[in-house]
Tab-separated table of C-alpha atoms in Angstrom:
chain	number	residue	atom	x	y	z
A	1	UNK	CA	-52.868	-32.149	-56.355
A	2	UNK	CA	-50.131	-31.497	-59.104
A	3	UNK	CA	-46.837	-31.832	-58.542
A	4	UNK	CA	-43.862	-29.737	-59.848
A	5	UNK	CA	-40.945	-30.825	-62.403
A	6	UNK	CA	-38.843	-28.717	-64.441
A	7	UNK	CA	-37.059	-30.454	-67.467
A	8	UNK	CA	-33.935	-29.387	-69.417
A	9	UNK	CA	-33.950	-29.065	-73.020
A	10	UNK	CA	-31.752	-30.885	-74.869
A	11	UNK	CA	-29.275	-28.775	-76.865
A	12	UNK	CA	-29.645	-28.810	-80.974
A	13	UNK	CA	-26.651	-28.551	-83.260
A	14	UNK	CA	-28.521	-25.879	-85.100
A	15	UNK	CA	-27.972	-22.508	-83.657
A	16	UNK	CA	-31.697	-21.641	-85.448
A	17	UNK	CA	-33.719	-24.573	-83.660
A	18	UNK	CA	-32.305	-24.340	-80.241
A	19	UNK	CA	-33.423	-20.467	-80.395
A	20	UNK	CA	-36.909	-21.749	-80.387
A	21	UNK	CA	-36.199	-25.075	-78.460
A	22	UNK	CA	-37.482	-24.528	-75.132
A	23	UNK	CA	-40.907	-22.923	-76.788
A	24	UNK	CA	-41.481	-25.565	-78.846
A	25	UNK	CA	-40.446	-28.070	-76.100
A	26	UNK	CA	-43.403	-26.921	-74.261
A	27	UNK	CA	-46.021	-27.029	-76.720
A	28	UNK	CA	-44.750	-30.805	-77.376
A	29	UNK	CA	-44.699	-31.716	-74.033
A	30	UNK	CA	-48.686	-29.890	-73.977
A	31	UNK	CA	-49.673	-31.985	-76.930
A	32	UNK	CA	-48.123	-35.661	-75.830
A	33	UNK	CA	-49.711	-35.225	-72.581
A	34	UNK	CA	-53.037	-34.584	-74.025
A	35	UNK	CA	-52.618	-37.585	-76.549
A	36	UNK	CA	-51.199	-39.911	-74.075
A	37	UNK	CA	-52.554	-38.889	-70.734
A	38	UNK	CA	-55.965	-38.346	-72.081
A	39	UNK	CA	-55.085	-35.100	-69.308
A	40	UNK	CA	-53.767	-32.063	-69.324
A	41	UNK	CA	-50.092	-30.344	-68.753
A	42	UNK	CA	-49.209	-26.959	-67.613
A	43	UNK	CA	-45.932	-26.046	-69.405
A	44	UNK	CA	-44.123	-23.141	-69.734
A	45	UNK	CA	-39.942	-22.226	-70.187
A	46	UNK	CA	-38.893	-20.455	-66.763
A	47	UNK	CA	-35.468	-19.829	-66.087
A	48	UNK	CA	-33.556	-21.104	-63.093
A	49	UNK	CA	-30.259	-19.847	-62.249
A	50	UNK	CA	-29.744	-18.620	-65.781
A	51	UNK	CA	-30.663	-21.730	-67.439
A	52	UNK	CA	-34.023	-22.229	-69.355
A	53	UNK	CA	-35.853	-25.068	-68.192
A	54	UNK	CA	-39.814	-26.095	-69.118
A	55	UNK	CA	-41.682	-25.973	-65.870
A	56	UNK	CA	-44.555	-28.315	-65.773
A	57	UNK	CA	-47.319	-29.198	-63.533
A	58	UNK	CA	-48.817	-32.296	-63.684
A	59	UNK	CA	-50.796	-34.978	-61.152
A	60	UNK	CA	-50.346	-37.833	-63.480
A	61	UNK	CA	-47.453	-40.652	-62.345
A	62	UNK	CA	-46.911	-41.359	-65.774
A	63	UNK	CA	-45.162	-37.998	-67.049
A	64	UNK	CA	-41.940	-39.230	-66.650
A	65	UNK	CA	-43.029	-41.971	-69.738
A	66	UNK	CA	-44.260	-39.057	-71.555
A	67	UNK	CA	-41.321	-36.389	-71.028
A	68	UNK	CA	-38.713	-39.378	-72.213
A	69	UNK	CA	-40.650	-39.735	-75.278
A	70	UNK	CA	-40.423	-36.282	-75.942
A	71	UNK	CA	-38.181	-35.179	-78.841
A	72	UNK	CA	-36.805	-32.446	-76.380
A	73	UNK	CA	-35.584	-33.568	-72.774
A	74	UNK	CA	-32.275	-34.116	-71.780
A	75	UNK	CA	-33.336	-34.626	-67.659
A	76	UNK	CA	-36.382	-34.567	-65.816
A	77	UNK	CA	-36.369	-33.017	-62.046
A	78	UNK	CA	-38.777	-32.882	-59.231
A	79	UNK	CA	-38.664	-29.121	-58.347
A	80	UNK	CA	-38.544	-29.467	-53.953
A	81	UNK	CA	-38.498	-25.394	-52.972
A	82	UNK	CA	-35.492	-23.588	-54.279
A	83	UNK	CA	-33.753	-27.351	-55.318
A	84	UNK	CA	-34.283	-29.317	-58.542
A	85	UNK	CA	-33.789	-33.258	-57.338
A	86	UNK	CA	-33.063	-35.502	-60.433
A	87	UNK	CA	-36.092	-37.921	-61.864
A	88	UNK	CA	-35.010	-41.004	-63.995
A	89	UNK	CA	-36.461	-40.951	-67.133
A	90	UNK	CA	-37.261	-44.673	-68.315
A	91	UNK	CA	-35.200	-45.893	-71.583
A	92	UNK	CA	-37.123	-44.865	-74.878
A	93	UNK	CA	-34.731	-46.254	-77.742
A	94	UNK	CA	-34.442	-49.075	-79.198
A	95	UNK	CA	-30.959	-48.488	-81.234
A	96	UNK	CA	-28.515	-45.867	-80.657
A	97	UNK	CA	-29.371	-42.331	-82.019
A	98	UNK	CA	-26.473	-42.114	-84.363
A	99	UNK	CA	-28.823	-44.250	-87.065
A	100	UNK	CA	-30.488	-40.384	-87.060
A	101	UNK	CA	-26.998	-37.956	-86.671
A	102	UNK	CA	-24.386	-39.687	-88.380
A	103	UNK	CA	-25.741	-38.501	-91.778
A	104	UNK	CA	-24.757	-35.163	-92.717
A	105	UNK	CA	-25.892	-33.736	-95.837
A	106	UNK	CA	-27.679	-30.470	-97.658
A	107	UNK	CA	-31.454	-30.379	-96.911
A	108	UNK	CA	-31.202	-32.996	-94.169
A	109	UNK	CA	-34.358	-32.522	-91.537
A	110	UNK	CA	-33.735	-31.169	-88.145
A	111	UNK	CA	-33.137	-34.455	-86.759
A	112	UNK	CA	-35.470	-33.012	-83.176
A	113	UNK	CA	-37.914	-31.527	-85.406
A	114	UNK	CA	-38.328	-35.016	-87.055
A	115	UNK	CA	-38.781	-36.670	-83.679
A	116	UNK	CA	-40.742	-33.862	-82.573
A	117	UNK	CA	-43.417	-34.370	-85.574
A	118	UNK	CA	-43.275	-38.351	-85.313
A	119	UNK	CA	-44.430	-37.893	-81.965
A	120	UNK	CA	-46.940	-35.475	-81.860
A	121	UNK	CA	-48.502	-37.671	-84.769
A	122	UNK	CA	-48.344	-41.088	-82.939
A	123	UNK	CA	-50.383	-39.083	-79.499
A	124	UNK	CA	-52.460	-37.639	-82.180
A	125	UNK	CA	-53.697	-40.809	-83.254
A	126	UNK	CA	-55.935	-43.448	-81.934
A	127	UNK	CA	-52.998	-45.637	-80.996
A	128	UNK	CA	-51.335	-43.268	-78.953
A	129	UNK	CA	-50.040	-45.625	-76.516
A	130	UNK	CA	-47.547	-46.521	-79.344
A	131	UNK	CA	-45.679	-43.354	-78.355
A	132	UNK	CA	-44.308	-45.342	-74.815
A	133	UNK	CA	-43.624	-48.674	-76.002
A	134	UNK	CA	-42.773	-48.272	-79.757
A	135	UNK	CA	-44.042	-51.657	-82.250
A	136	UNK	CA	-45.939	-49.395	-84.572
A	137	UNK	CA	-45.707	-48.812	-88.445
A	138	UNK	CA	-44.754	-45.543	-89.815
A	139	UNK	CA	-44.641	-44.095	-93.356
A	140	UNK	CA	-42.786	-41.072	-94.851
A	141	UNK	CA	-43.936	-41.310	-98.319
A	142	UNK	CA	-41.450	-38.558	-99.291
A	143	UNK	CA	-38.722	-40.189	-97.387
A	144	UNK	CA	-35.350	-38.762	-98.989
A	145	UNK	CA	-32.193	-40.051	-97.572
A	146	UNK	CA	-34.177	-41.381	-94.460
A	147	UNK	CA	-34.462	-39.230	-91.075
A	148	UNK	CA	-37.982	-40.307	-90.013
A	149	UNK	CA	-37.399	-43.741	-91.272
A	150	UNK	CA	-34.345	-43.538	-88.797
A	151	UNK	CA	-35.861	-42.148	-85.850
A	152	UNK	CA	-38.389	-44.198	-86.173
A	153	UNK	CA	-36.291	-47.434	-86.630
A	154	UNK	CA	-34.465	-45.468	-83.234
A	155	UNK	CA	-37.593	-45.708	-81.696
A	156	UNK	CA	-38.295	-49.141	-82.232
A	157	UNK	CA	-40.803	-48.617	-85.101
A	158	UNK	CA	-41.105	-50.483	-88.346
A	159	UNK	CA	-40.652	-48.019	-90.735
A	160	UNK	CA	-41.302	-47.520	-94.577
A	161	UNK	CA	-40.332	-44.999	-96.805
A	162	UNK	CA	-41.207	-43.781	-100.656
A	163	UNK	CA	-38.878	-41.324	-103.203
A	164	UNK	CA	-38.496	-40.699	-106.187
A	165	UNK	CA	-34.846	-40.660	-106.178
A	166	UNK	CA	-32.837	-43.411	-106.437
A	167	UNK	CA	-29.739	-42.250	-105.494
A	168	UNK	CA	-31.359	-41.425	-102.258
A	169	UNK	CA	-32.679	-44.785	-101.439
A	170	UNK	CA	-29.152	-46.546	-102.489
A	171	UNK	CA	-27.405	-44.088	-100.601
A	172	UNK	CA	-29.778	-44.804	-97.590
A	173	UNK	CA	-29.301	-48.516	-97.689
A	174	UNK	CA	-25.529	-48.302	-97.672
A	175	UNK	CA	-25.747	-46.164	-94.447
A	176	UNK	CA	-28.115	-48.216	-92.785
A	177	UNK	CA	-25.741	-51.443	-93.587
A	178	UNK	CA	-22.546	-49.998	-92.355
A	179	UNK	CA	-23.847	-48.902	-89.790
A	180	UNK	CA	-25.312	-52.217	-88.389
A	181	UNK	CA	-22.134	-53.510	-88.881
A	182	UNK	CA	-20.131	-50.692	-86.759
A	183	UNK	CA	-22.660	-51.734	-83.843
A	184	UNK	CA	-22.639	-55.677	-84.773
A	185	UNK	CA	-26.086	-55.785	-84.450
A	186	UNK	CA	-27.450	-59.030	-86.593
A	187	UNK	CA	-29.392	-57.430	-89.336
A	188	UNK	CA	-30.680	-58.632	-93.415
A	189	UNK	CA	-30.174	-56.088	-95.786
A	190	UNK	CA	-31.739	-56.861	-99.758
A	191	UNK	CA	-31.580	-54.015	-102.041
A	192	UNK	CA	-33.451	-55.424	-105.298
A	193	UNK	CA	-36.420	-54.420	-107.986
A	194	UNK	CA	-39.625	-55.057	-106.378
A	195	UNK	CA	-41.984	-57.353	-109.089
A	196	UNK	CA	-45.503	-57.298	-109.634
A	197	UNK	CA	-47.130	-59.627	-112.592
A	198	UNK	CA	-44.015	-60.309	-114.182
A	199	UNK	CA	-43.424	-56.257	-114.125
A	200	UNK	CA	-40.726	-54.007	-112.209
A	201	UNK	CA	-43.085	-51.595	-110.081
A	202	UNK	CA	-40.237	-50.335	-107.750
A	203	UNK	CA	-36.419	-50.680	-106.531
A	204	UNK	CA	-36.993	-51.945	-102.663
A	205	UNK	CA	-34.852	-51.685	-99.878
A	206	UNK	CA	-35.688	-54.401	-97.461
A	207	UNK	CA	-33.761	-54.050	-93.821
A	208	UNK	CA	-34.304	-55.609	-90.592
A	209	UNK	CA	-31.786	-55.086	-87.795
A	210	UNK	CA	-32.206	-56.624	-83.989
A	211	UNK	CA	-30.899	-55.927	-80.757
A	212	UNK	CA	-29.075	-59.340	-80.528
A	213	UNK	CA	-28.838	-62.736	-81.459
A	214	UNK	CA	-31.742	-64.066	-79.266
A	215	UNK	CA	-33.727	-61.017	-80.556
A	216	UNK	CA	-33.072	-62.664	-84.297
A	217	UNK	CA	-34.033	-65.753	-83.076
A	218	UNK	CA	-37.767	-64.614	-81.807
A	219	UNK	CA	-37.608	-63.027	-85.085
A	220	UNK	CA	-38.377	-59.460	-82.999
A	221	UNK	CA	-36.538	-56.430	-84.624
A	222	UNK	CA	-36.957	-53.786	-86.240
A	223	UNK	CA	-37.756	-53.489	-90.054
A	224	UNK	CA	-37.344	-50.988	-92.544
A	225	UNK	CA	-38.624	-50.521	-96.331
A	226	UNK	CA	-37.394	-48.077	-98.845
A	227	UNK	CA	-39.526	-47.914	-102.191
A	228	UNK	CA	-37.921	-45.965	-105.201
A	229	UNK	CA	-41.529	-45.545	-106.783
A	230	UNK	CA	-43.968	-42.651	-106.983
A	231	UNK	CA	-45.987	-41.571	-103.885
A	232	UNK	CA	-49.088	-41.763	-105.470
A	233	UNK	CA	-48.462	-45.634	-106.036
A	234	UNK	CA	-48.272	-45.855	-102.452
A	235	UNK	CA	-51.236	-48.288	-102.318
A	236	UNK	CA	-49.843	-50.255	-104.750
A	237	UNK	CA	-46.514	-50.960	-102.942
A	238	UNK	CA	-48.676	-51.706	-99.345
A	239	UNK	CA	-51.511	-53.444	-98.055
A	240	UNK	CA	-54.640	-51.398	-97.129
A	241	UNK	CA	-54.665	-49.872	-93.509
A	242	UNK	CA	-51.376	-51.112	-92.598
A	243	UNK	CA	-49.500	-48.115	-91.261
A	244	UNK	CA	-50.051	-46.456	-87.932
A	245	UNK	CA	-48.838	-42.760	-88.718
A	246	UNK	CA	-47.846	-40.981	-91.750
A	247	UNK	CA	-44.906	-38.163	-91.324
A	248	UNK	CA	-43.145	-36.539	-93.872
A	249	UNK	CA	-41.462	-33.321	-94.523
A	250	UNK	CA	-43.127	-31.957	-97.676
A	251	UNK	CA	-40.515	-30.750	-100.527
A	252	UNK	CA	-39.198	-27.311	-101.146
A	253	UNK	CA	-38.641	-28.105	-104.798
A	254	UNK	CA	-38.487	-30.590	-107.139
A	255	UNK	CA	-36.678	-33.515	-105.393
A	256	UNK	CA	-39.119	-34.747	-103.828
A	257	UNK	CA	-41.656	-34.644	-106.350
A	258	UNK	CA	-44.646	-36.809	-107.308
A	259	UNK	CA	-44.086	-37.716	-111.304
A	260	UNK	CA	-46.472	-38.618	-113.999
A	261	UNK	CA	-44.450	-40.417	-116.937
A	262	UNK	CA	-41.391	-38.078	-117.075
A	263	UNK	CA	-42.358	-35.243	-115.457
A	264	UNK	CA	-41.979	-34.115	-111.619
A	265	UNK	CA	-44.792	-31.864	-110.318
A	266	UNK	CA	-42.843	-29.259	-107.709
A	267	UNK	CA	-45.898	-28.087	-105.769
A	268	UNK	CA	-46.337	-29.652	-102.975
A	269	UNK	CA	-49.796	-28.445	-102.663
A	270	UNK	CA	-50.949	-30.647	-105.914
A	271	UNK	CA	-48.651	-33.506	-104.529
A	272	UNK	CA	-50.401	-34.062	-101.459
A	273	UNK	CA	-54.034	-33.478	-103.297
A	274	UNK	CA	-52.876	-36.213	-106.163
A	275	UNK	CA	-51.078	-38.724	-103.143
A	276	UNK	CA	-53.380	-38.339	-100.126
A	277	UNK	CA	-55.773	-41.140	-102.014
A	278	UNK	CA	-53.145	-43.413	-101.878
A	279	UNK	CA	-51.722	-42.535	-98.563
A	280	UNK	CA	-55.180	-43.210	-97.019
A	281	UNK	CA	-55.547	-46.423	-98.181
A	282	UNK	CA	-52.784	-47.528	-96.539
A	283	UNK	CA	-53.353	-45.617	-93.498
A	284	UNK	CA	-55.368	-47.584	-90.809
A	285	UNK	CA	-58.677	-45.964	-89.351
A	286	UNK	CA	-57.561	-43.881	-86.160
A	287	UNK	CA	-54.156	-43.481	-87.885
A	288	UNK	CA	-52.927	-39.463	-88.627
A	289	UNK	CA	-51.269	-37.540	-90.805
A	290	UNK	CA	-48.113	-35.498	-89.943
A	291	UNK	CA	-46.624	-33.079	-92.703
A	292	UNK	CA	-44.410	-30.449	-91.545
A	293	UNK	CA	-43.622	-27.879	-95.185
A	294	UNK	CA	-41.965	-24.169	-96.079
A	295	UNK	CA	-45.111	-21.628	-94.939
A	296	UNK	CA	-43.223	-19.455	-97.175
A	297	UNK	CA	-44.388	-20.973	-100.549
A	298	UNK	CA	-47.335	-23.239	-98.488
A	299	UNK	CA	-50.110	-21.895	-96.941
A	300	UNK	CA	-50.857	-23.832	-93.650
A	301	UNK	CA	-54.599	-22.861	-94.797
A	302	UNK	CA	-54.588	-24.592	-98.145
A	303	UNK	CA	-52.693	-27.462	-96.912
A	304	UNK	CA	-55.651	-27.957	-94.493
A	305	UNK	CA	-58.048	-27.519	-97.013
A	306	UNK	CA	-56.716	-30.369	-98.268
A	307	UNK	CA	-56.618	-32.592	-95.583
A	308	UNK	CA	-60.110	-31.769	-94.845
A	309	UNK	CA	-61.493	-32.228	-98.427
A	310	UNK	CA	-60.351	-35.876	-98.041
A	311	UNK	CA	-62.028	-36.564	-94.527
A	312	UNK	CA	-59.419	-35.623	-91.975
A	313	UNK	CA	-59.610	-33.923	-88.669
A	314	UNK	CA	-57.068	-31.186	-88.441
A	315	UNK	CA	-55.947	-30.950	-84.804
A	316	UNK	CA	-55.940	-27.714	-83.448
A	317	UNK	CA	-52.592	-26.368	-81.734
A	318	UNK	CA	-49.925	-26.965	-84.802
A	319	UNK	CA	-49.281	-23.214	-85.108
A	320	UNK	CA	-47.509	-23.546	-82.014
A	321	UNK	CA	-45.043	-25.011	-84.117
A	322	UNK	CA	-43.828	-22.775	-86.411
A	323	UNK	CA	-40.312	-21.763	-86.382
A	324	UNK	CA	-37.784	-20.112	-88.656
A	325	UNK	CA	-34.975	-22.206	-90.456
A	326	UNK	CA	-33.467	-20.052	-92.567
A	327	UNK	CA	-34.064	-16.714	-94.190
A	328	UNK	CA	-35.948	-18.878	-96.897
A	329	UNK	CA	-37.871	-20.852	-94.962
A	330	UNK	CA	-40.066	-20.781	-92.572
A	331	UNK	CA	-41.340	-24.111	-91.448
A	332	UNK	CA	-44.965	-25.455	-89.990
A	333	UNK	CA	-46.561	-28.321	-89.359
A	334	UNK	CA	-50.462	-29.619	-89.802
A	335	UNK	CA	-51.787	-33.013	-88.051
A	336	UNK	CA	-54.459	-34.792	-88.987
A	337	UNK	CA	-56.475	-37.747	-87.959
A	338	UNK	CA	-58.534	-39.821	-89.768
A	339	UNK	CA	-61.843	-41.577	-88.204
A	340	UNK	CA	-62.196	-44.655	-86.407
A	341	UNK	CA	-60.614	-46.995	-84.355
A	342	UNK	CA	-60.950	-47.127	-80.752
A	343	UNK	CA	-59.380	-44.681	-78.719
C-alpha cells in the first residue's frame, strides 16, 4: 500500500526557473526514484491552500533519502487527511551550499538546474547508490568558473573539471580558497603547470578541503581538480575509467570551446563528436553522460545521434526537462549511459 507525502519546492532566485520548478521537480523526483529505488513514483504538483506542492505516492521507506537528494525540496510531509505533518529529511551535504551561490557572474548555470542534472546522471548510472551517500567522481569537462565542480564538492563528491580558459580556472581557485578560509575548514590548495615528459600539458588546480581536523587526519575529504587544457585531452590528463558521471553544460559560444592549435571550434555539436573519445576513456563502464545545451542552436536529436554513434544508451524521459531561460535560450538535457558494470 502507498503512502501519501507532499513536498515543497524550494524557491529559485531566478524568476524564469521557479516558473517551471514544481514541473520539473516532479519529473526529478520520477527519475531518482526509478534510478535509486529500482521502483516507481507517482508525482504530480497539486496545490494546497494556495501553495504548489509535488504530491507523491510511494510504498518505499526510503523516499525520504531520495526526496533530500533531490535538487528541488525544501520539506517533506506525510499528507494525514486534510493536514500535512512534517517528515525529516536526512542531511545530504557535505559543505555548506554557498561553495555553489556565492559566485555571481554572466552565464553562471542555474545553480538547481546543475544539481538537478548531477543527479539525474548519478541514478542514471550503474552506481546509483552514489546519489545517497556521496564518495563518487564527477567530471565537467567544460567546467567554466566551476558550478558542478561545486555542487558536487557540496555533495561530498570528488570533482574534476576541464576549460579552456584560464582566467576561469584561476578565478575558480581563488574562490574556492577564500572560501575555505571564511569556514576554517583545513584544506591544500596548489595552483601550478601540470608536467608530462619534461613538457607543460596543462595549468592544474589541485584542492582538497575536509570537514575538520580529524577528517584531515584520516585523510577523508573532499578533492577537487581544475585542468586548463583542451577537452579532447581529457584522457591524457586522467586515468582510464576513473570517473563515475560526466555533467556539463554544453557552450553557447565560443568560451567554452574545444581548440586545435589556435583555433576554438564554437559548435558544440562537433565538440562533443571530437571529445566524447576522450571522455569515454575516462568514464568507467556503468558510468553516464549528462549534458544539458541551448535547443535553440542544438538539436536534442543530433546531440543523441551522437551519443549513440559512440555506444551510449540515451535514457528516455529528458524532454521532461526542457525549460525556457531566456528569450535566447531554451535549455534541454540528454542522459546517457554507457554499458557495464553491475547494477
Amino acid at each position: 500500500m502507498s503512502d501519501e507525502y507532499a513536498v515543497l519546492v524550494a524557491p529559485s532566485a531566478s524568476r524564469t526557473y521557479a516558473a517551471d520548478a514544481a514541473r520539473l521537480a516532479a519529473a526529478e523526483l520520477r527519475w531518482l526514484a526509478r534510478g535509486v529505488l529500482d521502483d516507481s513514483v507517482d508525482a504530480e504538483v497539486v496545490t494546497l491552500a494556495g501553495v504548489e506542492y509535488v504530491a507523491l505516492s510511494a510504498a518505499s521507506a526510503e523516499l525520504a533519502s531520495v526526496v533530500a537528494a533531490s535538487s528541488s525540496a525544501w520539506a517533506l510531509f506525510a499528507r494525514e487527511g486534510a493536514l500535512l505533518r512534517p517528515v525529516e529529511l536526512p542531511r545530504r551535504q557535505a559543505f555548506p551550499d554557498d561553495v555553489v551561490t556565492i559566485p555571481k557572474y554572466t552565464g553562471k548555470t542555474n545553480d538547481q538546474f546543475t544539481h538537478l542534472l548531477l543527479g539525474l546522471t548519478v541514478a542514471a548510472s550503474a552506481r546509483p547508490e552514489l546519489l545517497v551517500r556521496g564518495r563518487g567522481r564527477v567530471l565537467d569537462p567544460v567546467c567554466g568558473r566551476g558550478t558542478t565542480l561545486s555542487t558536487a564538492l557540496m555533495l561530498g563528491h570528488d570533482a574534476v573539471g576541464i576549460d579552456v580558459d584560464r582566467r576561469d580556472i584561476e578565478t575558480y581557485a581563488g574562490f574556492l580558497a577564500t572560501w575555505a578560509k571564511t569556514h576554517r575548514l583545513p584544506h591544500t590548495h596548489r595552483f601550478a603547470p601540470l608536467r608530462r615528459n619534461k613538457r607543460v600539458v596543462a595549468q592544474e588546480l589541485d584542492f582538497a578541503v575536509y570537514a575538520d581536523r580529524q577528517a584531515q587526519k584520516a585523510g577523508d575529504g573532499v578533492r577537487v581538480q581544475a585542468f586548463v587544457a583542451d577537452t579532447a585531452d581529457a584522457a591524457d590528463l586522467l586515468k582510464p575509467g576513473s570517473v563515475d558521471v560526466i555533467v556539463g553544460d554544453l557552450p553557447y559560444g565560443v568560451h567554452h570551446g574545444s581548440h586545435r592549435g589556435r583555433d576554438l571550434d564554437r559548435r558544440p555539436l562537433e565538440l562533443v563528436r571530437e571529445a566524447l573519445p576522450a571522455w569515454l576513456t575516462v568514464l568507467r563502464a556503468g558510468g553516464a553522460i549528462g549534458l544539458s545545451f541551448n535547443a535553440k542552436t542544438l538539436r536534442a536529436a543530433d546531440l543523441a545521434a551522437v551519443l549513440r554513434e559512440a555506444g551510449l544508451h540515451v535514457a528516455e524521459g529528458c524532454e521532461e526537462f526542457g525549460h525556457r531561460v531566456d528569450a535566447s535560450i531554451h535549455r534541454e538535457l540528454l542522459v546517457a549511459v554507457r554499458s557495464g558494470g553491475a547494477r
